[in-house]
XYZ file of C-alpha atoms in Angstrom:
633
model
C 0.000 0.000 0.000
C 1.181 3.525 -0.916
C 1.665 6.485 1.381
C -1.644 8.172 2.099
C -1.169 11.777 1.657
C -3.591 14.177 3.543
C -5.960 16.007 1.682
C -4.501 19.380 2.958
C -1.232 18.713 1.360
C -2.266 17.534 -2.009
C -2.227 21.694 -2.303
C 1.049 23.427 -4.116
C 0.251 26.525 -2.340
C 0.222 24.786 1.594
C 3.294 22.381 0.486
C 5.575 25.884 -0.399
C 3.985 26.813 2.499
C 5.081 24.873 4.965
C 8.585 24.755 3.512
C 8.816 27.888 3.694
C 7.645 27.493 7.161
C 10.275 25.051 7.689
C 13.721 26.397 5.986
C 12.555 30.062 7.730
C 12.089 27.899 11.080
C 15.483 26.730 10.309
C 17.691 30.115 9.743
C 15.699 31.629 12.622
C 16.598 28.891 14.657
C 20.332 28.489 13.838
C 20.763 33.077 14.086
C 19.075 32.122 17.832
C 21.642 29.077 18.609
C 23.970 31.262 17.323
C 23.433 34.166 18.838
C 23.455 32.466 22.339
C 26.801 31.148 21.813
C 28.115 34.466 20.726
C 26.018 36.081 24.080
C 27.993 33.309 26.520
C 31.247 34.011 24.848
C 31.030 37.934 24.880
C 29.846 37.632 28.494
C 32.185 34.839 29.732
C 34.916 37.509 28.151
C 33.713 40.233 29.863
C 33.402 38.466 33.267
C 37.072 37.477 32.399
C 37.893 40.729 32.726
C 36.367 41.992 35.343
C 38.440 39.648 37.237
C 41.410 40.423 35.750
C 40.365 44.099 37.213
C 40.435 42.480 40.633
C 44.134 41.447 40.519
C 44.811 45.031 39.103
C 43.106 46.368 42.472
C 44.586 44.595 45.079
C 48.110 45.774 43.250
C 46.681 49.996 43.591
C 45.104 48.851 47.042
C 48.575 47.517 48.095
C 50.093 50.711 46.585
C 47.636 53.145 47.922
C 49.127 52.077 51.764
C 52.180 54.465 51.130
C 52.768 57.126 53.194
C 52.590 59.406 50.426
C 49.087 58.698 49.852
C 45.965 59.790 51.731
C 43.173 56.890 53.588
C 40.755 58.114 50.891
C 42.309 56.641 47.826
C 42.267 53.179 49.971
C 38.957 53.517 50.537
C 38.262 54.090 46.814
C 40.077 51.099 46.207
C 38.156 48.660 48.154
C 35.182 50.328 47.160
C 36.186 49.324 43.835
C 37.034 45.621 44.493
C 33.682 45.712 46.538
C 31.653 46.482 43.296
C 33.361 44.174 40.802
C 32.369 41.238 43.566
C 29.192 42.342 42.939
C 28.865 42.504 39.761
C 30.114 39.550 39.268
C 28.238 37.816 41.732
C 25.306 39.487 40.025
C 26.052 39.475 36.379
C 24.301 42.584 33.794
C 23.329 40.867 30.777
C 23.358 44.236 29.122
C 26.600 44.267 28.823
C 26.769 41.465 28.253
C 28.868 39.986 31.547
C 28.281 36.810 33.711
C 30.514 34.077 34.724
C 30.070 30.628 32.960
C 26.760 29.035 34.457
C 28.706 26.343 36.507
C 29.045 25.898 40.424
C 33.278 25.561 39.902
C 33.685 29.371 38.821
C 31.172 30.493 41.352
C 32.755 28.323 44.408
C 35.986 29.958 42.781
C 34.945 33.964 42.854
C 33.478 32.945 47.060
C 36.880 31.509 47.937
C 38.474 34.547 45.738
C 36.408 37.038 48.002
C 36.784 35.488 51.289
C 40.294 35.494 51.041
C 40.137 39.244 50.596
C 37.464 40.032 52.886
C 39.047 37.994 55.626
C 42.900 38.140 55.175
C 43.791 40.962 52.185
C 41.713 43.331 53.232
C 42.024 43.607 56.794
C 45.881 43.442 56.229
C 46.259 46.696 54.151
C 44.393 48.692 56.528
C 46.750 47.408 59.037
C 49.293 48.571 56.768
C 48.396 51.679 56.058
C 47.020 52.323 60.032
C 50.305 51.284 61.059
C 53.034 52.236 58.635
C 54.436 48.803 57.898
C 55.122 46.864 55.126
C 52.231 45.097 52.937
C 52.379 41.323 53.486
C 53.782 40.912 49.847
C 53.058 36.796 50.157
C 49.427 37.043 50.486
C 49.110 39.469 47.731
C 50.768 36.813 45.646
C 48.580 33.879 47.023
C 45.470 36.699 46.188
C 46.982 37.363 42.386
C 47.468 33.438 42.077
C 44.182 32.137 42.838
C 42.645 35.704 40.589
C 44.625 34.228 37.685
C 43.385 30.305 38.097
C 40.068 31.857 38.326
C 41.174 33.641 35.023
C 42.768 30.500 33.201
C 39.423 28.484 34.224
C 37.222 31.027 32.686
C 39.392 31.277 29.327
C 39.156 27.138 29.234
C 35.831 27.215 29.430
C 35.305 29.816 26.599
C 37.703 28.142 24.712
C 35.372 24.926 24.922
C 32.263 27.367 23.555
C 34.407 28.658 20.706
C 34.649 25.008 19.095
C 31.507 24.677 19.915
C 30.288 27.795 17.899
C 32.780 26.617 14.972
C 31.047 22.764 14.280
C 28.061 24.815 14.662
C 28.544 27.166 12.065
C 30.016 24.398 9.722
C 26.900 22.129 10.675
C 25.024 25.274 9.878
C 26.531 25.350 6.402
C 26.306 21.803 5.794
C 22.598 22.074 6.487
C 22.117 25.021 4.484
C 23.644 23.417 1.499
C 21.891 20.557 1.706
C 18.456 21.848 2.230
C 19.213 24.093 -0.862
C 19.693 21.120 -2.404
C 16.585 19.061 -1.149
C 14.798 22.137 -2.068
C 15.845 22.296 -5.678
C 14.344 18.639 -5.903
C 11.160 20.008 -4.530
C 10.748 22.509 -6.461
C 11.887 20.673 -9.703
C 9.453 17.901 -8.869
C 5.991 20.020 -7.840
C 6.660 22.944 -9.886
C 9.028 23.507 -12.989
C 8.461 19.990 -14.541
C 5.082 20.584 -14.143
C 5.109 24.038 -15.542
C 7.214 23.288 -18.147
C 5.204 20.286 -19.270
C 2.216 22.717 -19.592
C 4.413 24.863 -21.453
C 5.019 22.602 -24.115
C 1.080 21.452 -23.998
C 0.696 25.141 -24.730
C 3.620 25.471 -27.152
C 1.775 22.324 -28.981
C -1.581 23.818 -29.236
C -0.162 26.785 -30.422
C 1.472 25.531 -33.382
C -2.260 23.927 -34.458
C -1.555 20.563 -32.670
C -5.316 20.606 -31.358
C -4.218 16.482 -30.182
C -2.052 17.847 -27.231
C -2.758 17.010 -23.796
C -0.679 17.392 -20.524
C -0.682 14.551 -18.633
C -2.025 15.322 -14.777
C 0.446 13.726 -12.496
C -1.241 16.061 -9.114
C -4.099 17.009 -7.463
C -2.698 20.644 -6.664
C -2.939 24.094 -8.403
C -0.654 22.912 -11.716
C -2.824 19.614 -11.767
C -5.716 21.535 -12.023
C -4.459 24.152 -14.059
C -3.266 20.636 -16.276
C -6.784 19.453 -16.239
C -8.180 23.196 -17.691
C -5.879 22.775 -20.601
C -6.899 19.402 -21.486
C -10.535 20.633 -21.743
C -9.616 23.535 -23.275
C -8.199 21.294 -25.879
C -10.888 19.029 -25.901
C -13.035 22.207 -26.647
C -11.019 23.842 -28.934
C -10.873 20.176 -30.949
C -14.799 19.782 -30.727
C -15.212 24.034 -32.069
C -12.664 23.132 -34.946
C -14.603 20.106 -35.533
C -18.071 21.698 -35.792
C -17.267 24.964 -36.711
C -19.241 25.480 -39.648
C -21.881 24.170 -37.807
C -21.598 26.511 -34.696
C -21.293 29.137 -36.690
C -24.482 28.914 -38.356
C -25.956 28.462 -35.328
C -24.358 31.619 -33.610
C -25.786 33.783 -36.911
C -29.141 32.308 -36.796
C -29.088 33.041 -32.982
C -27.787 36.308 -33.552
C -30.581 36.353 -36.313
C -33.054 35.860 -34.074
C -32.005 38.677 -31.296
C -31.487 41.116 -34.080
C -35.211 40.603 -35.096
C -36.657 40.607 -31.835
C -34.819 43.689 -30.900
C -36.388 45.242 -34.104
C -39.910 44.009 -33.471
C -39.194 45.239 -29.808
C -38.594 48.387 -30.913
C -41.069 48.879 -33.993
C -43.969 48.148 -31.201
C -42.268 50.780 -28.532
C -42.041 53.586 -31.268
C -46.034 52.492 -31.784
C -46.895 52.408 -28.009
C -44.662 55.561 -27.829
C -47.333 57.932 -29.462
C -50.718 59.096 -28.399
C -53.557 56.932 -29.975
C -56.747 55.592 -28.698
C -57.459 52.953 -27.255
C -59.236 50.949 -30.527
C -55.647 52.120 -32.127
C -53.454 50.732 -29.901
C -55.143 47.436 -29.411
C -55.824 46.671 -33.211
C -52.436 47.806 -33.890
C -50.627 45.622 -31.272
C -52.679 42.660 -32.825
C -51.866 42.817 -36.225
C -48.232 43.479 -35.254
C -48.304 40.269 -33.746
C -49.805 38.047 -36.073
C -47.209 39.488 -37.993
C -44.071 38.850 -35.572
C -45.248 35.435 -34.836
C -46.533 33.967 -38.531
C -49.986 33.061 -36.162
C -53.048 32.420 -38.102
C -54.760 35.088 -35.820
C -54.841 37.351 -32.932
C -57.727 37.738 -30.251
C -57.216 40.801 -27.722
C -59.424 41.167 -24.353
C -59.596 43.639 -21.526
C -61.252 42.749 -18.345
C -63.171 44.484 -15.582
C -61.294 43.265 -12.314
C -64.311 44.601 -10.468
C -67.802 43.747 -12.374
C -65.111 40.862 -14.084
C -67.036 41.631 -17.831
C -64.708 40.171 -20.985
C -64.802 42.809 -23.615
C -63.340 41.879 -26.955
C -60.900 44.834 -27.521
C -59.314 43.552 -31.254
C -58.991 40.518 -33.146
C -56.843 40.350 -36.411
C -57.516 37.246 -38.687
C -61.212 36.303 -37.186
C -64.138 35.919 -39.438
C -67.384 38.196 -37.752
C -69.249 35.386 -36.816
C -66.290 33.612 -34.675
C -65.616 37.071 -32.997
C -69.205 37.699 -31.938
C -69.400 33.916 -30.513
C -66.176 34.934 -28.889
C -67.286 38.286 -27.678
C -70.304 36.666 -25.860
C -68.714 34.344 -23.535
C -68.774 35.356 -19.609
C -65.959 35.853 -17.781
C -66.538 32.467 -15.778
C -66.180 30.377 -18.864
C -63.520 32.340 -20.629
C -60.110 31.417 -20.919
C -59.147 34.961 -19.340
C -59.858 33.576 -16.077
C -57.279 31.143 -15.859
C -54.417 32.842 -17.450
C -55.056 36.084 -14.622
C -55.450 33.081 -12.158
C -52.000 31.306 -13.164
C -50.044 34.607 -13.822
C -48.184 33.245 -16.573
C -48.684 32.283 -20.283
C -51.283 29.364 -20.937
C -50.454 27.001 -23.871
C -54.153 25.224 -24.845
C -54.809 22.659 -26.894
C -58.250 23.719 -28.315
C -59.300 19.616 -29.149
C -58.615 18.918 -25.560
C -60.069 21.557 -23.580
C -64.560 21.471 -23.171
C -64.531 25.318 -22.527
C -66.763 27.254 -24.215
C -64.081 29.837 -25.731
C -61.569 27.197 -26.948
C -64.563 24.999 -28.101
C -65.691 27.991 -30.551
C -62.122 28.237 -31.838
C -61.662 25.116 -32.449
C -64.529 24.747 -34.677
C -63.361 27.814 -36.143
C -60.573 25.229 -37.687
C -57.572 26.995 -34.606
C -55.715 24.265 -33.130
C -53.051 25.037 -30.713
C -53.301 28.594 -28.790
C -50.693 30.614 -26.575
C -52.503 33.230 -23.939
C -50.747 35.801 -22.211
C -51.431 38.118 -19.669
C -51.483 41.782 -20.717
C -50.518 43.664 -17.052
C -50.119 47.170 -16.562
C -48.186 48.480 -13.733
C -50.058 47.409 -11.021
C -52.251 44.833 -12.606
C -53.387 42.723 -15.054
C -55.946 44.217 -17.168
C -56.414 41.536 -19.748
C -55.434 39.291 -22.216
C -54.867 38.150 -25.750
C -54.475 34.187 -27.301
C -52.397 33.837 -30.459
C -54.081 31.015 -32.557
C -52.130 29.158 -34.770
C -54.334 26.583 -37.589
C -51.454 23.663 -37.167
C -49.604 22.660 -34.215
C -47.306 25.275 -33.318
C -44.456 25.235 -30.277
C -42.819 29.130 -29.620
C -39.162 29.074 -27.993
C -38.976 30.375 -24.534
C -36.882 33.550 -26.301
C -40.087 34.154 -28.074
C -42.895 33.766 -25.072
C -40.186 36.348 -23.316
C -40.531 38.753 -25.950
C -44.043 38.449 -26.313
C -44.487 38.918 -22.352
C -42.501 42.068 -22.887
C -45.147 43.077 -25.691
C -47.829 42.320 -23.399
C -46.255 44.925 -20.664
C -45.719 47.398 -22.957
C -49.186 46.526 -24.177
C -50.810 47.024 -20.625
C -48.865 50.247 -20.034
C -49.577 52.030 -23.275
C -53.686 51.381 -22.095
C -52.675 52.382 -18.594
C -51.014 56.166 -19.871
C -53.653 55.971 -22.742
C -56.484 55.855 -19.831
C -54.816 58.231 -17.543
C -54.632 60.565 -20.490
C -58.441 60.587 -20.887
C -58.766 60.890 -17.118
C -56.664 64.471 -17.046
C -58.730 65.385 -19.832
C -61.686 65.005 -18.194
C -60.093 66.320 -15.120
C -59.212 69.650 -16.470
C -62.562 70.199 -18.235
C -64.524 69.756 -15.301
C -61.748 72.314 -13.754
C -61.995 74.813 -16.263
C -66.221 74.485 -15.920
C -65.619 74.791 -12.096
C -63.360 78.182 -12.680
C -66.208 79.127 -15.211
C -68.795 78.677 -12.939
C -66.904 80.453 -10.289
C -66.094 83.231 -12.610
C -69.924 83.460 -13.939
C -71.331 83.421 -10.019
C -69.393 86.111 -8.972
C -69.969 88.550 -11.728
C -72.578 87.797 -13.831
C -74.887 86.492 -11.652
C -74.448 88.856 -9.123
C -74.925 91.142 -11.493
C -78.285 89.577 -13.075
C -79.398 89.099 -9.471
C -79.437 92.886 -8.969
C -81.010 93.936 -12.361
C -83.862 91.261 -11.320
C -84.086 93.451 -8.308
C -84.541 96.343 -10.139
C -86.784 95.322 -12.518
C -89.271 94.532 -10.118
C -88.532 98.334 -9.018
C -89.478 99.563 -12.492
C -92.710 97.064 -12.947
C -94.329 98.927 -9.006
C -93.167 102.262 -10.032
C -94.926 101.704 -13.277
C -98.081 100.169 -11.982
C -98.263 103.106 -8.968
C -97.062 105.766 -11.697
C -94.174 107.011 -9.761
C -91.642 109.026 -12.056
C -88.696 109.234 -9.709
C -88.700 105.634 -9.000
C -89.106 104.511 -12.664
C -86.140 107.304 -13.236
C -83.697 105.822 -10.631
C -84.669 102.177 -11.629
C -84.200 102.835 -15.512
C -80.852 104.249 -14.439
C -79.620 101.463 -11.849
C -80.636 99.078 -14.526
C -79.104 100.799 -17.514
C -75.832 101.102 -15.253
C -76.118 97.166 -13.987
C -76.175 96.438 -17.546
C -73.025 98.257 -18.238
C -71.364 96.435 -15.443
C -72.726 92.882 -16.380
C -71.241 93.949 -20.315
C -67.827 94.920 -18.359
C -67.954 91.687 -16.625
C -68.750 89.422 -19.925
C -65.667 91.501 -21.467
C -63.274 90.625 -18.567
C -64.096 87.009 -19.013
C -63.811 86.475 -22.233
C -60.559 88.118 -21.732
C -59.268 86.108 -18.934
C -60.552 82.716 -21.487
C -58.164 84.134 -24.418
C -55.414 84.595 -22.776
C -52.467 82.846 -23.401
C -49.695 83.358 -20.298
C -47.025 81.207 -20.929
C -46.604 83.164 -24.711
C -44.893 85.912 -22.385
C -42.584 86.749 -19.332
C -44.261 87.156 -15.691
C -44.322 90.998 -14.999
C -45.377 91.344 -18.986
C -48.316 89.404 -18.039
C -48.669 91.622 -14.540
C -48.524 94.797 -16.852
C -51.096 93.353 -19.344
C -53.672 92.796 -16.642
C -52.995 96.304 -15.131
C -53.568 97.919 -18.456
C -56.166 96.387 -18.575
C -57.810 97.083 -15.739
C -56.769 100.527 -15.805
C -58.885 100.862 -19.264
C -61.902 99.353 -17.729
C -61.716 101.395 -14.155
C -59.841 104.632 -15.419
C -57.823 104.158 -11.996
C -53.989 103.968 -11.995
C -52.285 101.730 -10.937
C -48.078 101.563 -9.637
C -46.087 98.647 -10.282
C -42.930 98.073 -8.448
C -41.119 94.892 -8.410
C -37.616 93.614 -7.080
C -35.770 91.003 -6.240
C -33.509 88.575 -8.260
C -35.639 85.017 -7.240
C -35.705 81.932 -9.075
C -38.673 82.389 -11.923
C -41.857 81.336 -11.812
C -42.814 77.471 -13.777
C -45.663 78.188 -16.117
C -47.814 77.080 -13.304
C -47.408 79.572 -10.525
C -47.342 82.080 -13.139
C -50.636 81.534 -14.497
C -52.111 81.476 -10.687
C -50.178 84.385 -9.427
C -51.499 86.361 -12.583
C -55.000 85.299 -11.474
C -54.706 86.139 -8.255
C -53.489 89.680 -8.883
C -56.283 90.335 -11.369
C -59.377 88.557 -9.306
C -58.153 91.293 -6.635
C -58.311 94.439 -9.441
C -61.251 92.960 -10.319
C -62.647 93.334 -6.741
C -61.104 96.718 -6.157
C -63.442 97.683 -9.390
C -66.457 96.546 -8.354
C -66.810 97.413 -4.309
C -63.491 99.399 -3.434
C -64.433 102.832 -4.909
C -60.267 103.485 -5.093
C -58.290 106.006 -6.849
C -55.421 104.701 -7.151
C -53.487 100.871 -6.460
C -50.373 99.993 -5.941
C -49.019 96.293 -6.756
C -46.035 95.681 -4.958
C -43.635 92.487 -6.322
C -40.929 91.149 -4.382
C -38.819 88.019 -5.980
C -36.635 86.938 -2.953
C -36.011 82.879 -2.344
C -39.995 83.521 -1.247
C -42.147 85.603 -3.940
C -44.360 88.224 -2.262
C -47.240 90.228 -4.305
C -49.189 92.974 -2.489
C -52.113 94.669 -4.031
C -52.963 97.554 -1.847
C -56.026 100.623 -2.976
C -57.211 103.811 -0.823
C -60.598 103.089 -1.182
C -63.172 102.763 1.217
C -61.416 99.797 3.148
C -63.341 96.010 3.754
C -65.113 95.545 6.872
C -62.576 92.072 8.177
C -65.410 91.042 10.660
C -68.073 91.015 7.661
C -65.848 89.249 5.339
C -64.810 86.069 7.794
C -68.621 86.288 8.462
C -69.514 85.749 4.475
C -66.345 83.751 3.395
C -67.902 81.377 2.511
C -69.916 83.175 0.439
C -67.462 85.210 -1.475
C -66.632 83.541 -4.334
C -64.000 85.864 -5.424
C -61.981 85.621 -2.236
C -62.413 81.746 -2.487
C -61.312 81.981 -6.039
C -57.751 83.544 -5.164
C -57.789 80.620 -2.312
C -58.130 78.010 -4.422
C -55.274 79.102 -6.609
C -53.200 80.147 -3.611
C -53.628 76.721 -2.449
C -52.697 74.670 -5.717
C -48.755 76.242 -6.017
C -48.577 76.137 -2.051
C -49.265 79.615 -1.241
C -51.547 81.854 1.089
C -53.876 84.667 0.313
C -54.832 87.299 3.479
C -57.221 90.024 2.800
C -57.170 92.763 5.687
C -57.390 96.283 5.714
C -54.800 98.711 4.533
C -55.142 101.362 7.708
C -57.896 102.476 9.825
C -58.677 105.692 7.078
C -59.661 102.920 4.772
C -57.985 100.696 1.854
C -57.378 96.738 1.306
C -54.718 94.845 1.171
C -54.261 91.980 -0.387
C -51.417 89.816 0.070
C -49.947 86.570 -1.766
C -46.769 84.602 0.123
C -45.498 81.754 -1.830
C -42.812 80.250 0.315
C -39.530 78.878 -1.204
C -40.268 75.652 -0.172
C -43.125 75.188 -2.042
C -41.517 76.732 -5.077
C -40.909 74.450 -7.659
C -37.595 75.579 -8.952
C -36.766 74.735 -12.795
């Protein structure tokens, strides 16, 4: 049985790994051991002499007893001697300096100091107390033992020093052969590897489409080995069925470049504003068209009162599509395509409902339905019907699930559409009505009035009330012609055609023709402008207000104040007779001309306030559109 090799190192990467791992281990290991050795000798050498300092002071302490010399410089001798004990005793391996780790050297350095604690030392300072003669024999027996201690200590780093040199040739031996070793390695796991998918490579390359690399590992090259083969193997099979593959690609391509043309023919249709009979007969015959089907059946549905109605058909005789057209929504095929959310694919033969039944004897065989959704929902369907058995790829279904969207959405916008419409006619009636109530009627109200007036002065023959009667009506008349005149004037007009304050100087003209009162215009400010929007309502705003300084203020003069800042201020401010504030909150309601400029306030985000101007009379009217309700272009 062969070696089992764990599944962790059948990897390149973890095998360089851990060699790595192992020749760093190595050097680090050996620059340690090394390093050590070097520490003990530099220390041992150090200790060395330190003790060699010891003989030198017991030679100045044996000198220092003269006569000639003072007690102090003994005393700094032995000091001396005191310290190196220590320090030896002690060791400072910052230095480095310690003597060899053995008990002989240390039992050497205590016999060393008791002899000079005990004998040496008390003898000089008998000397030098005494003024005799050093005992010249113990200093020798002192120096003698100092320099065994010496000759022990050099032994023993001589020992270390051969030590250190069959370490560093071991060293080198090692280091040579694990170069060696890994050479092999590497020679085995990567470069004949690499170079045997080099020449793989060089093979192919050359048009040998035969050439394999053998796949000796399980590592990174092995697999890299195994790529290549099936590269090759790929490469061989392309070369092999090229011409076949290629037409293949092209037809594919074909078929993408036709879809994205279809795709965009029916966007550039949905794109532009048609009806809704448009859009749905021209989305059918587009896709009888795209898909060679034999016909085209398209149905919207009421999600709420759930009623089928038959929006186009393309390729249906009349009598199929009104058999079609008067199925219920319970026994229509609509049902379960909404139901399943996704395209139905009937056989008409095999399915007893009442829509596929009529179909079928309509000579359609095979039909694909498909939900037509709009954003939110689905809003219908439509079935192509194909004569023979027919089978659409899944590319195709895609794309026609993409028409189908684009389908729904174009009926969504086309709806929406209508519903503005509608939305801004019944707005425009509203602001007619509005207009009409306030002026017109008012105005018809009080001729009424003064009809009745005329008919009892009449019938009880009184002159002066006929005369003021025939007058009040002649002049309502005038007013109710002034008021027609201003209306069909405010209908015409056409605000975006011109700049804000030319519109602003338009209406005051305006006015000031109808009123013969002047009116000032100042405006400043450098603001953002106005969007056509808050134009048109500002405009209205300021000429609603003329209008009611006209009719009740009795003013000769106005002054229209416009300031553009990041908000847009407009004051409109008279001298006439003033406006009673406690009758107007009383009859707001009421007042349709002050609910008028409220309205339009109130649709760009602003706020109208009607007070008085002072308390000698005058109104002000005031418009504050806020810069946060601007809408900036």
């Amino acid at each position: 049985m062969g070696i089992r090799i764990p599944k962790l190192f059948k990897s390149l990467s973890t095998r360089l790994l851990c060699l790595t791992l192992l020749w760093v281990g190595f050097i680090v290991s050996s620059i340690a051991w090394t390093m050590i050795l070097n520490w003990e000798l530099e220390a041992s050498s150090a200790a060395k002499a330190a003790v060699a300092e010891l003989r030198t002071r017991a030679y100045q302490s044996a000198y220092a007893t003269q006569e000639m010399f003072d007690g102090k410089m003994l005393e700094v001798e032995f000091s001396r001697t005191v310290r190196l004990f220590r320090t030896l005793h002690e060791g400072d391996a910052w230095q480095p300096l310690e003597l060899p780790n053995e008990a002989g050297f240390t039992e050497s350095l205590d016999e060393i100091e008791k002899l000079w604690r005990t004998e040496v030392q008390p003898m000089l300072l008998a000397a030098r107390n005494t003024r005799t003669d050093v005992d010249g024999a113990l200093i020798s027996r002192y120096v003698e033992m100092v320099s065994g201690l010496m000759s022990e200590i050099e032994s023993w780093r001589g020992g270390y020093l051969w030590q250190l040199r069959y370490l560093q040739i071991l060293l080198i031996v090692l280091a040579i052969g694990s170069l060696f070793a890994i050479e092999l390695l590497l020679l085995r796991w990567v470069i004949r590897p690499i170079g045997a998918l080099g020449e793989g490579i060089n093979r192919l390359w050359s048009g040998d489409l035969k050439a394999r690399v053998s796949v000796g590992s399980e590592d990174e090259i092995g697999r890299i080995a195994q790529g290549f083969n099936r590269m090759a193997d790929r490469l061989e099979d392309f070369y092999e069925n090229l011409e076949q593959k290629v037409a293949e690609k092209t037809a594919s391509v074909e078929e993408k470049n036709r879809h994205l043309a279809q795709l965009y023919e029916i966007t550039s249709f949905f794109s532009q504003q048609r009806s809704l009979e448009e859009l749905t007969d021209g989305f059918a015959e587009r896709i009888v068209r795209y898909t060679e089907a034999d016909a085209c059946l398209v149905a919207l549905v009421d999600s709420k009162s759930e009623y089928v109605n038959i929006a186009a058909s393309c390729g249906l005789n009349a009598v199929t599509l009104q058999r079609s057209a008067s199925i219920s929504y319970e026994d229509s095929v609509c049902r379960t395509v909404i139901k399943k959310n996704y395209p139905v694919r009937i056989i008409f033969a095999e399915d007893r409902r009442m829509l596929p039944t009529v179909l079928h004897e309509a000579g359609f065989s095979t039909g694909y339905c498909f939900q037509v959704r709009s954003t939110s929902d689905c809003i219908g369907t439509y079935i192509l019907l194909f004569r023979e058995k027919a089978e659409l790829s899944s590319q195709m279904i895609q794309l026609l699930e993409s028409f189908s969207t684009h389908l729904g959405v174009a009926i969504d916008n086309e709806r929406l559409i209508d519903r503005d419409r509608q939305y801004a006619v019944i707005q425009e009636r509203q602001l007619l009505a509005q207009g009409l109530h306030d002026s017109i009627a008012q105005a018809l109200s009080y001729l009424n009035l003064q009809v009745q007036f005329l008919t009892d002065a009449i019938n009880h023959k009184d002159d002066a009330l006929r005369d003021e009667s025939l007058k009040a009506i002649q002049t309502g008349v005038q007013e109710c012609y002034e008021d027609v005149r201003e209306l069909l004037l405010n209908f015409r007009e056409r605000l975006h055609n011109e700049g804000f304050l030319q519109g602003v100087r338009t209406v005051i003209d305006r006015f000031e023709g109808q009123s013969h009162v002047s009116v000032r215009l100042k405006a400043t400010g450098d603001g953002p402008k106005l969007t056509p929007r808050e134009k048109l309502q500002v405009i209205f705003i300021i000429q609603e207000a003329l209008s009611n300084v006209r009719k009740h203020a009795q003013a000769s003069s106005v002054t229209v104040t416009i300031d553009n800042q990041a908000d847009l201020t407009v004051s409109i401010v008279d001298d006439g007779v003033g406006i009673d504030q406690a009758l107007v909150e009383e009859r707001r309601s009421q007042h349709v001309g002050l609910s008028i400029m409220s309205e339009r306030a109130s649709r760009i985000g602003a706020t109208v306030d009607v007070e008085r101007a002072s308390p000698l009379g005058g109104t002000r009217v005031t418009l504050h559109l806020p810069a946060a309700s601007r809408q900036i272009c």
